[in-house]
PDB file of C-alpha atoms and ligand atoms in Angstrom:
ATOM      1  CA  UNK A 240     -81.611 172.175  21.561  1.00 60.00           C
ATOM      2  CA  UNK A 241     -79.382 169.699  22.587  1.00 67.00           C
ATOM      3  CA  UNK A 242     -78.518 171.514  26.374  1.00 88.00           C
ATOM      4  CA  UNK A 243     -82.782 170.353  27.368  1.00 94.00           C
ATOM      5  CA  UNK A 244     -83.127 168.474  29.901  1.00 97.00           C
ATOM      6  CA  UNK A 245     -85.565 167.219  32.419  1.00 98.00           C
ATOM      7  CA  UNK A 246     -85.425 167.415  35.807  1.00 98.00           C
ATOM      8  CA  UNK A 247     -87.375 166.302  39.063  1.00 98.00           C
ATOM      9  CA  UNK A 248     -88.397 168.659  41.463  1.00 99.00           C
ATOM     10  CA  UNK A 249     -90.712 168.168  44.811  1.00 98.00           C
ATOM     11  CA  UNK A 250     -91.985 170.852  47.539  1.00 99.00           C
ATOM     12  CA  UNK A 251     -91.896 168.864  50.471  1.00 99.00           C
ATOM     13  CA  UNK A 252     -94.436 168.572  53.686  1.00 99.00           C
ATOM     14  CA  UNK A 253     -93.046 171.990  55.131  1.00 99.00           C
ATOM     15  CA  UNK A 254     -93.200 174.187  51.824  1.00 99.00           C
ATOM     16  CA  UNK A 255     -96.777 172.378  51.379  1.00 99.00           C
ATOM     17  CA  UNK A 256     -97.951 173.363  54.725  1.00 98.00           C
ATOM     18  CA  UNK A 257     -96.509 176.818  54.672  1.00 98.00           C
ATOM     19  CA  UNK A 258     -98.768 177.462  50.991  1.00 98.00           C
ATOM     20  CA  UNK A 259     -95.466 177.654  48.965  1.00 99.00           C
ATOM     21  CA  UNK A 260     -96.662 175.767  46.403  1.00 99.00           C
ATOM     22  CA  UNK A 261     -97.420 178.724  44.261  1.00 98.00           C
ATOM     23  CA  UNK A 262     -94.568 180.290  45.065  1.00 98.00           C
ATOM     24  CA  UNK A 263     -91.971 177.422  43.999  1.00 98.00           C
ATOM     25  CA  UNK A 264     -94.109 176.693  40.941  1.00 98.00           C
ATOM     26  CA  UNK A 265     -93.825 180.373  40.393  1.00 98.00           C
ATOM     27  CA  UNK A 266     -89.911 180.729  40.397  1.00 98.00           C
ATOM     28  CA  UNK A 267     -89.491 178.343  37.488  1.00 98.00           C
ATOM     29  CA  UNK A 268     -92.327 179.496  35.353  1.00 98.00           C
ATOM     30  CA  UNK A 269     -90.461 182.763  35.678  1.00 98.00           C
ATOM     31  CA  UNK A 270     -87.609 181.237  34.759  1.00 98.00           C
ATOM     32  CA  UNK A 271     -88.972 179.854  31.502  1.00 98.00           C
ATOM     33  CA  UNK A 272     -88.838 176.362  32.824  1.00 98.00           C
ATOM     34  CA  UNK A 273     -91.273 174.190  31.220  1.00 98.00           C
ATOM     35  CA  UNK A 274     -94.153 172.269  33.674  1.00 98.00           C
ATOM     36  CA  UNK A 275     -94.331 168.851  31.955  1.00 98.00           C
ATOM     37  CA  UNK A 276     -95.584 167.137  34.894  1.00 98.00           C
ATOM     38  CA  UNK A 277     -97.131 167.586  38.504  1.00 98.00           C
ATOM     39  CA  UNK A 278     -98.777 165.239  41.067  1.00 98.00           C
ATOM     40  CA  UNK A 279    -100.046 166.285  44.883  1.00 98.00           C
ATOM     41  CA  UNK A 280     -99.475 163.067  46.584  1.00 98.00           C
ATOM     42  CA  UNK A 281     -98.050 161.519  49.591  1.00 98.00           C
ATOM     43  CA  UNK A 282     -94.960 159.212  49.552  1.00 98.00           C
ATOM     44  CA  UNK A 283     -95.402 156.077  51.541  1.00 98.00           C
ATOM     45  CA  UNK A 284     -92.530 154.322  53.659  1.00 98.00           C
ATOM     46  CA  UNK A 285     -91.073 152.425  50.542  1.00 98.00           C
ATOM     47  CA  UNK A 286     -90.917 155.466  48.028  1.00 98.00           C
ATOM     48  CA  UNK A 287     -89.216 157.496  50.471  1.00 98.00           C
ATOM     49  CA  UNK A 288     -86.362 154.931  51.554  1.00 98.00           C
ATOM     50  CA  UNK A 289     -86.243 154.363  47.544  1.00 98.00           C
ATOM     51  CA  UNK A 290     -85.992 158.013  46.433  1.00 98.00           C
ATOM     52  CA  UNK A 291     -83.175 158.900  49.426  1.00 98.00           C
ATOM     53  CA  UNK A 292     -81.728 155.411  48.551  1.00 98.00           C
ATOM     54  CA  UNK A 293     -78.067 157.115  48.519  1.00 97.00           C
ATOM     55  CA  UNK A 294     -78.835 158.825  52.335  1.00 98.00           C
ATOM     56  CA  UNK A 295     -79.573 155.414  53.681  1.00 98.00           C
ATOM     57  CA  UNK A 296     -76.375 154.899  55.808  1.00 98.00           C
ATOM     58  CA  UNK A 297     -76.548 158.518  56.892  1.00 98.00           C
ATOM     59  CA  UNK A 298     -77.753 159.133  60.519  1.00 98.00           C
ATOM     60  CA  UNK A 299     -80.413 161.789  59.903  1.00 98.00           C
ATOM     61  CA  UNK A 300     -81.824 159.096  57.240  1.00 98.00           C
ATOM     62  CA  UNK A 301     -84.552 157.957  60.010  1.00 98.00           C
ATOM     63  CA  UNK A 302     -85.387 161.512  60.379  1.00 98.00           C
ATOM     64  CA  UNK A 303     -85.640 162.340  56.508  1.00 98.00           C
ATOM     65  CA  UNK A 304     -88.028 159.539  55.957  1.00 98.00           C
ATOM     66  CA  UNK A 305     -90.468 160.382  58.415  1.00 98.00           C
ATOM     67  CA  UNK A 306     -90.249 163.984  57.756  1.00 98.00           C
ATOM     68  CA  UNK A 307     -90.921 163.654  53.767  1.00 98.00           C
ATOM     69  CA  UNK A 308     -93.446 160.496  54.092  1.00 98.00           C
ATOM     70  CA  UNK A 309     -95.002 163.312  57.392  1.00 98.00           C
ATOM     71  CA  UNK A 310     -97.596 165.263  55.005  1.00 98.00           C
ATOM     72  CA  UNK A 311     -98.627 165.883  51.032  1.00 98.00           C
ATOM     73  CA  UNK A 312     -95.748 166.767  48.745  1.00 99.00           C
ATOM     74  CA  UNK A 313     -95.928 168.541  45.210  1.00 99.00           C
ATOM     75  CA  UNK A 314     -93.945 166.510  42.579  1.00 99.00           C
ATOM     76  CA  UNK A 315     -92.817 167.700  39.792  1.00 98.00           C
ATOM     77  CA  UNK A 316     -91.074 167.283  36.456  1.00 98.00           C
ATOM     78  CA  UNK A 317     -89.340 170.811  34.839  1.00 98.00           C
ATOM     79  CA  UNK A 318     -87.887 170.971  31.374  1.00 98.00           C
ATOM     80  CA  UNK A 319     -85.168 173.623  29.791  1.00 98.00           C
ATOM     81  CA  UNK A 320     -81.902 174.535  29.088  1.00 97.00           C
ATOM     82  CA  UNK A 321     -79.459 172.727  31.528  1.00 97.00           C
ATOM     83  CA  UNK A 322     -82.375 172.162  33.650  1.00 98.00           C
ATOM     84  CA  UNK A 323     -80.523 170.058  36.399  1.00 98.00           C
ATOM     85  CA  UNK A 324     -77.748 172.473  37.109  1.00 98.00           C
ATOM     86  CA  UNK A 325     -80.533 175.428  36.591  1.00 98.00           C
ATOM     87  CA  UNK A 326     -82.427 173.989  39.263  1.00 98.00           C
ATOM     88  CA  UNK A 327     -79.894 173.307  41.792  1.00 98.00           C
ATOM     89  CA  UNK A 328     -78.804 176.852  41.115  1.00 98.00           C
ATOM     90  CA  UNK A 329     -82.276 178.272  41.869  1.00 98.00           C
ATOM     91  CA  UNK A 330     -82.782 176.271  45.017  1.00 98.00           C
ATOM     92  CA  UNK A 331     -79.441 177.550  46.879  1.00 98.00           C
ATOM     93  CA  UNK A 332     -77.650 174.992  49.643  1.00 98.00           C
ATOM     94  CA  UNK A 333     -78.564 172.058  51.485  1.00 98.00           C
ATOM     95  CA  UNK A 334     -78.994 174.406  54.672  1.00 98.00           C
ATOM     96  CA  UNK A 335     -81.643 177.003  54.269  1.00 98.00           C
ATOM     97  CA  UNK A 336     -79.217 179.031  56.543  1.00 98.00           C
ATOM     98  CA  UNK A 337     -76.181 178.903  53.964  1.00 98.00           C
ATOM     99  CA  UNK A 338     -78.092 179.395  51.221  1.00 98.00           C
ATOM    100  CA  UNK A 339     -77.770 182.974  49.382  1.00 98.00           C
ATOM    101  CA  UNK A 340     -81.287 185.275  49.688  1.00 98.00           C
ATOM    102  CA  UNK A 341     -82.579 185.629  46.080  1.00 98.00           C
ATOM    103  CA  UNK A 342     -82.132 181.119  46.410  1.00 98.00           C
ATOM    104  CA  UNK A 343     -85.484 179.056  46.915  1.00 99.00           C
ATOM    105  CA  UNK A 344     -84.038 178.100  49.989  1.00 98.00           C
ATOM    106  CA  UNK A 345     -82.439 181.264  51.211  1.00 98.00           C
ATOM    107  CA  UNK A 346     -85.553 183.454  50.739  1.00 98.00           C
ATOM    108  CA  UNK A 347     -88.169 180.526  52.198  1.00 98.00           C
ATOM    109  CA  UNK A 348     -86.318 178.498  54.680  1.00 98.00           C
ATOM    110  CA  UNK A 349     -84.017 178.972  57.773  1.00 98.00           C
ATOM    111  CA  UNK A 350     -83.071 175.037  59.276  1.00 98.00           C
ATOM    112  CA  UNK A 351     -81.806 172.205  56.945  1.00 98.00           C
ATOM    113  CA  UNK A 352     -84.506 169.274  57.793  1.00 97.00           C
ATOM    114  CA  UNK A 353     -86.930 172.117  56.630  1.00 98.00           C
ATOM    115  CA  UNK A 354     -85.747 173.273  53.243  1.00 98.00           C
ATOM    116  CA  UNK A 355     -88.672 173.583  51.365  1.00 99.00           C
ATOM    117  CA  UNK A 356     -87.595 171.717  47.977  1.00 99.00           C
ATOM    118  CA  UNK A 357     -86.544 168.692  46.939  1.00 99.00           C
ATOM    119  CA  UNK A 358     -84.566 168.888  43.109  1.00 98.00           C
ATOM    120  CA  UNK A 359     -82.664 166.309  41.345  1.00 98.00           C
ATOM    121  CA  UNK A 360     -78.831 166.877  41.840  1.00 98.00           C
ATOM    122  CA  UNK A 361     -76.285 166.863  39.209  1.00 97.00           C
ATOM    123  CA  UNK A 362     -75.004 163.462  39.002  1.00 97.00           C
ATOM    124  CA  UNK A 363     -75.415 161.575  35.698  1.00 96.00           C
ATOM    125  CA  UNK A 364     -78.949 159.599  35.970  1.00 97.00           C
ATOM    126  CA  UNK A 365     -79.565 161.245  38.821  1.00 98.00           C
ATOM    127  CA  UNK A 366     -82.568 162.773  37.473  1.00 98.00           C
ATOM    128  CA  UNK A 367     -84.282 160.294  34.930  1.00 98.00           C
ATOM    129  CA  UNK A 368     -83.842 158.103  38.085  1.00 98.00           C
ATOM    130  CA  UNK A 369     -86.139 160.196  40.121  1.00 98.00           C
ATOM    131  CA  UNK A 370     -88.647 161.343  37.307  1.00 98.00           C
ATOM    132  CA  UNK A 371     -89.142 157.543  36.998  1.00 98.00           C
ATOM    133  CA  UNK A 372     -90.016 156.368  40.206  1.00 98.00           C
ATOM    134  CA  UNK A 373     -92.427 159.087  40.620  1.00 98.00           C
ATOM    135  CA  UNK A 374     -94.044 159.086  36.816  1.00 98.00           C
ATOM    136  CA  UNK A 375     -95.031 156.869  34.720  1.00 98.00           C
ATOM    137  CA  UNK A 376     -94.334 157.456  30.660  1.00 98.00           C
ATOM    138  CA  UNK A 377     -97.787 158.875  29.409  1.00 98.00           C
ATOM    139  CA  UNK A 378     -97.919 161.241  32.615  1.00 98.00           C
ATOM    140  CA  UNK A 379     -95.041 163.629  30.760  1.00 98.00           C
ATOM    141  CA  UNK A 380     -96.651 165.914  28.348  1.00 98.00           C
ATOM    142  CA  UNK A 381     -94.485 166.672  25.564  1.00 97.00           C
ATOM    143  CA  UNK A 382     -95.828 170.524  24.374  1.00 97.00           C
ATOM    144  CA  UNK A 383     -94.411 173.838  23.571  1.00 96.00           C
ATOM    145  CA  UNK A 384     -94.977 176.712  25.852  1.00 95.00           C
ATOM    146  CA  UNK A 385     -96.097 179.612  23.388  1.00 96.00           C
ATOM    147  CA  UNK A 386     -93.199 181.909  24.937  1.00 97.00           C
ATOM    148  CA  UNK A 387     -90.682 179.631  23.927  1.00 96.00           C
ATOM    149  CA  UNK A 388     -89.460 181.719  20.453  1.00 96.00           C
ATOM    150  CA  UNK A 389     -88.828 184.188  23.034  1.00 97.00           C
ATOM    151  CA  UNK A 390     -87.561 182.101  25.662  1.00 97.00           C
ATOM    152  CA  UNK A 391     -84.730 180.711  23.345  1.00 97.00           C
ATOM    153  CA  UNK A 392     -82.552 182.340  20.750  1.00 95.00           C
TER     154      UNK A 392
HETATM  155  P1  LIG X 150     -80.115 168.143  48.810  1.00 53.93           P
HETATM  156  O1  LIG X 150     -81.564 168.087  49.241  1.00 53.93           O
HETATM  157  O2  LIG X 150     -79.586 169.554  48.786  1.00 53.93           O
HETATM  158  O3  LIG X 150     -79.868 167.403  47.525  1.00 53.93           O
HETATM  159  P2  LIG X 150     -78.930 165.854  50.168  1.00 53.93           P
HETATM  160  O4  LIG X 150     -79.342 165.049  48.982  1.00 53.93           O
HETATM  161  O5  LIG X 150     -77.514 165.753  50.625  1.00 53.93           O
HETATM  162  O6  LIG X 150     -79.253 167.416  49.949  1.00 53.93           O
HETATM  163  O7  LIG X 150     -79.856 165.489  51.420  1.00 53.93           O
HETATM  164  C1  LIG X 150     -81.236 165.239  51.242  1.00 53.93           C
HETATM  165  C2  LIG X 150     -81.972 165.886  52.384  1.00 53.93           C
HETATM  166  O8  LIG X 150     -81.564 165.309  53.616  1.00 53.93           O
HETATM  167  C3  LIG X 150     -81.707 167.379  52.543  1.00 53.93           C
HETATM  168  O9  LIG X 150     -82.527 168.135  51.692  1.00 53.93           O
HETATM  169  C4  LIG X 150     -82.004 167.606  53.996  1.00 53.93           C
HETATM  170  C5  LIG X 150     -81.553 166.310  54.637  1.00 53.93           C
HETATM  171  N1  LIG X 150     -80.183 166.425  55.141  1.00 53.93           N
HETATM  172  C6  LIG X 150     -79.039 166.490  54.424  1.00 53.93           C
HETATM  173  N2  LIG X 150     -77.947 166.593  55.195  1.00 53.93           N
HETATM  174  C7  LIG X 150     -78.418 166.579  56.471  1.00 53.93           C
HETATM  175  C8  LIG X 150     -77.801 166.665  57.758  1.00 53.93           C
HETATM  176  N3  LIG X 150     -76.472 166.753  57.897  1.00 53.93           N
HETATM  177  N4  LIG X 150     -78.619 166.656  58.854  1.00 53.93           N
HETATM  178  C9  LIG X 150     -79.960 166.545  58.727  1.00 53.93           C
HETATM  179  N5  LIG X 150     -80.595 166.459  57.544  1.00 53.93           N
HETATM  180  C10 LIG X 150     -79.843 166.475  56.430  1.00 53.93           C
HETATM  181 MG1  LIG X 151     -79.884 165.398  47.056  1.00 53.93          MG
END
């Protein structure tokens, strides 16, 4: 019980667009990932800078902002074993192009300023970082999903 964790996970502007909501959303319910939170919004200037904080001396970082704050996005919060790393694993390489087919990226994307998914990466705080400055508190639902006796040993 110990190994759950939450994670933050957002289909950006281009996997909105291209109706891969479903899709993504899809993936990790497969996965027995838990949903404990979702919003369809659209980041302004401020949340953007803010959430790619750490890009902010990089020279696409103009680029990235305008892109993610360009259309709606599809935020989410997943929860389950090792969810992070699980995640990350799912979603395949920063480049659509070098990510392995079977990956989130790999099977839906093909250049890296259009790769679909945003998900928390692995660095500790990383994620509780991100899941707060897109959630508030009571917007987590704490539930069990009624697969999870066979979901878990
Ligand atoms: P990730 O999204 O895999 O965590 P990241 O945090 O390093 O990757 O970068 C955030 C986003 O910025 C990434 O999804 C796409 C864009 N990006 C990263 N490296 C880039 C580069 N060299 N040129 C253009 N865009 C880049
Ligand atoms: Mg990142």
């Amino acid at each position: 019980m110990s190994d759950r964790e939450r994670t933050f996970v957002m289909v950006k502007p281009d996997g909105v667009h291209r109706g891969l909501i479903g899709e993504v959303v899809s993936r990790f319910e497969d996965r027995g990932l838990k949903l404990v939170a979702g919003k369809f919004m659209q980041l302004d200037d401020d949340h953007a800078r803010e959430h790619y904080a750490d890009l902010s001396d990089e020279p696409f970082f103009e680029d990235l902002v305008e892109f993610i704050t360009s259309g709606p996005v599809f935020a989410m919060v997943w929860e389950g074993k090792d969810a992070v790393a699980q995640v990350r694993s799912m979603m395949g390489e920063t480049d659509p192009a070098e990510s392995p087919p079977g990956s989130i990226r790999g099977d839906l994307g093909i250049d890296l300023g259009r790769n679909v998914i945003h998900g928390s990466d692995t660095e500790p705080g990383s994620a509780e970082r991100e899941i707060d400055l897109f959630f508030d508190d009571e917007e987590l639902i704490d539930y069990e999903r009624n697969d999870e006796t066979w979901l878990y040993e």
